[in-house]
Coordinates of C-alpha atoms and ligand atoms in Angstrom, one line a residue:
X9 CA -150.6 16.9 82.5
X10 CA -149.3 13.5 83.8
X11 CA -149.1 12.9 87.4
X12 CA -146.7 11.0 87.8
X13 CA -142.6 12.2 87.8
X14 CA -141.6 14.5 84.5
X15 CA -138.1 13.1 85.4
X16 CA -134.9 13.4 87.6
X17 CA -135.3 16.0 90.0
X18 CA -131.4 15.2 92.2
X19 CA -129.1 12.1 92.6
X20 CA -127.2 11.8 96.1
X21 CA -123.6 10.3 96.6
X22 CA -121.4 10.1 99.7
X23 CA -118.3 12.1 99.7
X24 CA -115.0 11.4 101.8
X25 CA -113.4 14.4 101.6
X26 CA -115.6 18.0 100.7
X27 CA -113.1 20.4 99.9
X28 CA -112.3 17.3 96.9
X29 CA -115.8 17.7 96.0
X30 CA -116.2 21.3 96.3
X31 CA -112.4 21.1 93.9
X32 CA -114.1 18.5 91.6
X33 CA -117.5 19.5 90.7
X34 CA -117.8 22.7 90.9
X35 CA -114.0 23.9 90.1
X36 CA -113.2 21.9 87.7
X37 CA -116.3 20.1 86.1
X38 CA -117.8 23.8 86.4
X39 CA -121.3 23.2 88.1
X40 CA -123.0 25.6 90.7
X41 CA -122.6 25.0 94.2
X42 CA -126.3 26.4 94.8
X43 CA -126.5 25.2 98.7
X44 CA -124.4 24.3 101.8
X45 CA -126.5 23.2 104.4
X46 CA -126.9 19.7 106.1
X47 CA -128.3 16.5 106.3
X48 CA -131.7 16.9 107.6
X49 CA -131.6 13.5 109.0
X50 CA -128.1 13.5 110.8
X51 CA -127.1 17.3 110.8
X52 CA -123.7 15.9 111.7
X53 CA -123.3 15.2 107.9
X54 CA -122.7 17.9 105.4
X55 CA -125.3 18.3 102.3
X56 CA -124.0 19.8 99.4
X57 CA -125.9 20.4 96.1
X58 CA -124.3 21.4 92.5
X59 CA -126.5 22.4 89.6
X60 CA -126.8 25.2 87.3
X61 CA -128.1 28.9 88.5
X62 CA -130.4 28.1 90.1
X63 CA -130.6 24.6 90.6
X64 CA -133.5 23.5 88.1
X65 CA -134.5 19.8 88.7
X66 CA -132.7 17.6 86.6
X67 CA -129.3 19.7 87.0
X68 CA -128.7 18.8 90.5
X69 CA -125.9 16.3 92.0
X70 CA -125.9 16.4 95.4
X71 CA -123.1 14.6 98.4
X72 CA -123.6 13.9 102.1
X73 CA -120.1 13.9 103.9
X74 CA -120.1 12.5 107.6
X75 CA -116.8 13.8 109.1
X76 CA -114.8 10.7 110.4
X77 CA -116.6 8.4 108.5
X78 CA -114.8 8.3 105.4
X79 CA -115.4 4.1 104.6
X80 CA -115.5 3.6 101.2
X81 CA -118.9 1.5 99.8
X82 CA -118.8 -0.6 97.3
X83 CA -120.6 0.2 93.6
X84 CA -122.7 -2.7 92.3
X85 CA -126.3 -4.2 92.3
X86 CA -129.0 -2.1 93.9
X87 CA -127.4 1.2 92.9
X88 CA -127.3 4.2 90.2
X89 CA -124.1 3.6 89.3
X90 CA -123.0 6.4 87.3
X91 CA -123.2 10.3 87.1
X92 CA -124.2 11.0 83.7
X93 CA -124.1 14.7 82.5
X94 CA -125.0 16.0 78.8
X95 CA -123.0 18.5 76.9
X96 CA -123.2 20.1 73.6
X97 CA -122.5 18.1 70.8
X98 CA -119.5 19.9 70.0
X99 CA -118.0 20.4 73.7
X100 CA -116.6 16.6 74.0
X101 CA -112.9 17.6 72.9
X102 CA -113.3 20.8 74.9
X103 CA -114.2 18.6 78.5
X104 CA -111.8 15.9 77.4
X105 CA -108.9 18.0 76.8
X106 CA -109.7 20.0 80.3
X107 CA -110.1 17.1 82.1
X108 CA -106.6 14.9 81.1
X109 CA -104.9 18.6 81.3
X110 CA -105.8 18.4 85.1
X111 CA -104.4 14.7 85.7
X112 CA -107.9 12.7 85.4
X113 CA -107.7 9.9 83.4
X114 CA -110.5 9.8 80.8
X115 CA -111.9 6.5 78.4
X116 CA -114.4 7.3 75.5
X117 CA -116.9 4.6 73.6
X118 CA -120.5 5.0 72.1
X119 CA -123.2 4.6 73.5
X120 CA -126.9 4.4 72.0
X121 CA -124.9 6.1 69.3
X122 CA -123.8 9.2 71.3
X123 CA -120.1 9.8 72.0
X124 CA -119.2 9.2 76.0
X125 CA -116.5 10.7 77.6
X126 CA -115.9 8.3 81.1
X127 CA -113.8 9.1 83.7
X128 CA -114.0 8.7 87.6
X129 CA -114.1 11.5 90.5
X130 CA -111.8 12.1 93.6
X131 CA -114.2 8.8 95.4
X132 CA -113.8 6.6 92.5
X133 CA -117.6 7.4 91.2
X134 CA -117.6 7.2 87.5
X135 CA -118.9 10.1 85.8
X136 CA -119.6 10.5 82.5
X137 CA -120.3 13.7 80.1
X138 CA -122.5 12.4 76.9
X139 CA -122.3 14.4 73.9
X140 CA -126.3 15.6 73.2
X141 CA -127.5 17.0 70.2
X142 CA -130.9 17.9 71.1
X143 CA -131.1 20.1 75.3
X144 CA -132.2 23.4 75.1
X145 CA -131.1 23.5 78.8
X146 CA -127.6 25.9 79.1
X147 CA -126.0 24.7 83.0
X148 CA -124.1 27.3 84.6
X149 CA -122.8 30.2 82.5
X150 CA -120.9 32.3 84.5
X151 CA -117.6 29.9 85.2
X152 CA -114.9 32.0 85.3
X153 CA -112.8 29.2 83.4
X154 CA -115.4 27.5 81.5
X155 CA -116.6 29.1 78.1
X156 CA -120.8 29.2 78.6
X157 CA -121.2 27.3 75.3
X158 CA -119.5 24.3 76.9
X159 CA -121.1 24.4 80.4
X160 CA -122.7 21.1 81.2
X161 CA -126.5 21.2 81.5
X162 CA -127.9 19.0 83.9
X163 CA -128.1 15.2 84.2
X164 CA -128.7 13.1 81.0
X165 CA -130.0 10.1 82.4
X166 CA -130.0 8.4 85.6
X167 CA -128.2 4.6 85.5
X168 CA -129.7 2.0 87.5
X169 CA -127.7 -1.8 88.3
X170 CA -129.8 -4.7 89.5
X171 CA -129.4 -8.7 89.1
X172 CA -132.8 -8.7 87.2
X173 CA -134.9 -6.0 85.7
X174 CA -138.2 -7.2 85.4
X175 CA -138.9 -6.0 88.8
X176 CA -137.6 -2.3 88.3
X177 CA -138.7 -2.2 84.7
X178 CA -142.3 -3.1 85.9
X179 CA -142.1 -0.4 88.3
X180 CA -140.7 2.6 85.9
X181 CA -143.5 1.3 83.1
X182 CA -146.2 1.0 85.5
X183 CA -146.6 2.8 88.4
X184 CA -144.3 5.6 87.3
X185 CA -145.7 6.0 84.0
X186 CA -142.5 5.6 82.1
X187 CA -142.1 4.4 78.5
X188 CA -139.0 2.0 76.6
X189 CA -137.2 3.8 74.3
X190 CA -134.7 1.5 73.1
X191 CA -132.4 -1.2 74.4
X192 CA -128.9 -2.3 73.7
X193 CA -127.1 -5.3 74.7
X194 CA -128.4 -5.9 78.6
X195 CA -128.7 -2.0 79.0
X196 CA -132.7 -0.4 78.2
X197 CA -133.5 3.0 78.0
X198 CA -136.6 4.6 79.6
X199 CA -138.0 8.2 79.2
X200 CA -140.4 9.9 81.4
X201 CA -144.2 9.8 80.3
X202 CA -143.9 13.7 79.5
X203 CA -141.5 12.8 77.4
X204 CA -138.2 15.9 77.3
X205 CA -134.8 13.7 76.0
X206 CA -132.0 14.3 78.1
X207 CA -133.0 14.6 81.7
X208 CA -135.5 12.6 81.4
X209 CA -134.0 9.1 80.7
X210 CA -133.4 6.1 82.8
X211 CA -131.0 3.8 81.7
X212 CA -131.3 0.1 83.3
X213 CA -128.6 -2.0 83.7
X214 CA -129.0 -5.8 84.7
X215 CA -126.3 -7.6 85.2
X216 CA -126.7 -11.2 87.1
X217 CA -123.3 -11.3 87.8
X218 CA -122.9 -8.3 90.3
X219 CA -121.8 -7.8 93.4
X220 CA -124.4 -6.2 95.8
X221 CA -123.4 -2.6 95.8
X222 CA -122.3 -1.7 99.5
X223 CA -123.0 1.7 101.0
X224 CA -120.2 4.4 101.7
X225 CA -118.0 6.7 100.1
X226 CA -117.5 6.9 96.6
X227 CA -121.1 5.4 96.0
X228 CA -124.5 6.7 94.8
X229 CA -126.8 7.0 98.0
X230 CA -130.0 7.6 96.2
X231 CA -131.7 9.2 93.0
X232 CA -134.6 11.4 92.7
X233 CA -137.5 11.9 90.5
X234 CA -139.5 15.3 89.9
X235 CA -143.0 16.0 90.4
X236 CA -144.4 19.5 89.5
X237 CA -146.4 19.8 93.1
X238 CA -147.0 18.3 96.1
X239 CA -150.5 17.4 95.1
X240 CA -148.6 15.1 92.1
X241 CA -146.3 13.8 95.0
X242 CA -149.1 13.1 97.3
X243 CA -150.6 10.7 94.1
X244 CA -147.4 9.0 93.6
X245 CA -147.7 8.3 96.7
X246 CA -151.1 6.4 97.2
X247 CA -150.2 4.4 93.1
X248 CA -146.9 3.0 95.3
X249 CA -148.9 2.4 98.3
X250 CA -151.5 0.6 96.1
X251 CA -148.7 -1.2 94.0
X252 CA -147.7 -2.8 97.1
X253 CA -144.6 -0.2 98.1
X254 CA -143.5 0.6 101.5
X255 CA -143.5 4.9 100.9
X256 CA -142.7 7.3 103.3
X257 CA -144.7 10.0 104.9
X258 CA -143.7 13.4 103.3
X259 CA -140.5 14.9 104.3
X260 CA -140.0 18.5 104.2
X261 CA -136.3 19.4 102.9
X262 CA -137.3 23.1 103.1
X263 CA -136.1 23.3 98.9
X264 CA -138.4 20.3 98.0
X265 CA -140.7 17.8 99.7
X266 CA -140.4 14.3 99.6
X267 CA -141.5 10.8 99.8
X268 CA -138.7 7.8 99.9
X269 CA -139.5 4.2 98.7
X270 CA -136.9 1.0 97.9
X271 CA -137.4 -0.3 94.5
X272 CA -137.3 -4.1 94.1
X273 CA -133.9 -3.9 92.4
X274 CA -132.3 -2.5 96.1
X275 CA -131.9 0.9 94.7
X276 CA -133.5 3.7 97.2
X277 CA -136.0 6.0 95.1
X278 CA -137.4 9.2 96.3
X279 CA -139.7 11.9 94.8
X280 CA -138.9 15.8 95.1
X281 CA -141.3 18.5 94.4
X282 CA -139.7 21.2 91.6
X283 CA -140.9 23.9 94.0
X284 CA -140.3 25.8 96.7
X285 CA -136.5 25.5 95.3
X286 CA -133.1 26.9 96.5
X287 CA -133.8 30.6 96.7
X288 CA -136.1 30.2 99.8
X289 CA -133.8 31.1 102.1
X290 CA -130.8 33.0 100.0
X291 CA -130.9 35.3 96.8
X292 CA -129.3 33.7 93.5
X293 CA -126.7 35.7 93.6
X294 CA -124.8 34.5 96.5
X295 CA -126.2 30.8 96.2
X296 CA -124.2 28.5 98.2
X297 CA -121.8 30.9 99.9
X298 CA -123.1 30.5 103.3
X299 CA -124.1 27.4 105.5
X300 CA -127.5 27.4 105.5
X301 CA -129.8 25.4 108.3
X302 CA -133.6 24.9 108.5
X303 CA -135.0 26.1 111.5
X304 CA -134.8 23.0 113.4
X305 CA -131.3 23.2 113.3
X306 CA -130.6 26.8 113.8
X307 CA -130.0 26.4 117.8
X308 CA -127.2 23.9 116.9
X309 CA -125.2 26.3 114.6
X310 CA -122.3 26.6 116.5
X311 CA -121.9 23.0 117.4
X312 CA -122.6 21.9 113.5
X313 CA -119.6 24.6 112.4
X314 CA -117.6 23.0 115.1
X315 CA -118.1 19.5 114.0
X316 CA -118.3 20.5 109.2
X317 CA -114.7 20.9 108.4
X318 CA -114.6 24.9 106.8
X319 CA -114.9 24.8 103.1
X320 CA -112.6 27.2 100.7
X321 CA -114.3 28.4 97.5
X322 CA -113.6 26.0 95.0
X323 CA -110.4 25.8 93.1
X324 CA -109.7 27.3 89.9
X325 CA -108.7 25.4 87.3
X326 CA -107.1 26.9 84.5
Ligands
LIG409 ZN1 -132.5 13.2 97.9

């Protein structure tokens, strides 16, 4: 068993308006909204998470919206640029045709020989859904408008910009145990020691010529990796420490703990645990429906519902 991460556990963006999101992802890109709750940090700020049934690691996409601060960022160096889902092989023409039915403007091209469909969501984020021969995992099967066979499964790989990628490259094939896989023009492909395909890539970009990424809406705030157990997480932490990184002290996020670091690229990293997960506090069945807040928090309910703008289901897209 290695110990270091089996691959991505979440990635973060910043949202500027959450009933879009709520529309986007899980209405009409079909993913599970599997919690409502807050950031931990700011409690002003909402923190919504997508991902199949349960939310496995790996199938979860997650958005922080502060209400009145709507700014949009900037996308560039020092960032995951892109939200990269896999789909069955046969699904592309399926999500393509669903997604220019409903008004949003799609581009396809090949990449590492699989068929992309690109195309951007309501904060200008581009997404992509990547045509995968080879996932066992299924997504969310129970969309009312989305046949199961097509559902998307989870991330496929996680992109990363920088100005150079020596830096980050040593990082992902040292300390974090990952291995190259291939490379293509100024883009190389990493995959997780424990190996897995999609889910378990990270693609690095570097690109001298980019402007420095800027925080805000419609940008990638940060991207997680997965680690089995908090004793896994606790020696991820000490191999950064030793490699010269500036960790964190665990944080507990009540569905995961963590520890945050700053790779050399600019681009915030942070390791998750795959347990407890998001049924500690709310069966599967009605994942998501209600706001939920860790203890801490719980005496602030009323201002917090005050200040979170009420969110409708999501829209149905037919
Ligand atoms: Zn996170």
């Amino acid at each position: 068993m290695s110990n270091t991460p089996t691959g991505i556990h979440h990635l973060t963006a910043i949202a500027g308006a959450p009933q879009a999101n709520v529309d986007f992802y899980a209405g009409l890109l079909g993913l599970r909204l599997v919690k409502k709750t807050v950031n931990f940090d700011d409690p002003s700020a909402y923190h919504l998470y997508y991902g199949d049934e349960t939310g496995t690691p790996g199938s979860i996409v997650t958005f922080f919206y502060w209400p009145g601060h709507e700014a949009r960022g900037r996308v560039g160096a020092g960032q995951s640029t892109a939200i990269v889902f896999s789909a069955p092989a046969a699904s592309l023409g399926f999500w393509q045709e669903r997604l220019q039915r409903h008004g949003v403007a799609v581009a396809r091209h090949t990449r590492f020989g699989e068929e992309v469909v690109a195309f951007a969501d309501p904060d200008g984020i581009r997404v992509e859904i990547v045509a995968v021969a080879d996932d066992s995992r299924v997504g969310w099967r129970a969309h009312l408008d989305i046949p199961a066979v097509h559902a998307l499964r989870g991330m496929h790989m996680a992109e990363l910009t920088v100005r150079a990628a020596a830096p980050t490259e040593t990082l992902l094939t040292g300390t974090m145990d990952y291995r190259l896989v291939k490379r293509e023009g100024n883009r190389a492909r990493f995959e997780a020691a424990s190996g897995g395909g999609s889910g378990h890539y990270i693609d690095v970009i570097a690109d001298a010529s980019a402007a420095a990424g800027i925080g805000g809406t419609g940008t990638v705030h940060h991207i997680a990796w997965s680690v089995p157990d908090d004793a896994t997480e606790l020696v991820m932490q000490n191999r950064l420490h030793a490699s010269g990184y500036n960790v964190s002290d665990v944080r507990d996020r009540n569905y995961f703990h963590s520890i945050y670091y700053r790779e050399r690229g600019g681009i915030l990293f942070e390791i998750a645990t795959a347990t407890p997960g998001f049924l500690v506090d709310e069966p599967v069945a009605s994942l998501g429906a209600a706001l939920k807040l860790p203890a801490q928090f719980e005496r602030a309910r009323s201002q917090l519902e005050n200040i979170l703008p009420p969110l409708q289901p999501a829209r149905r897209y037919v």
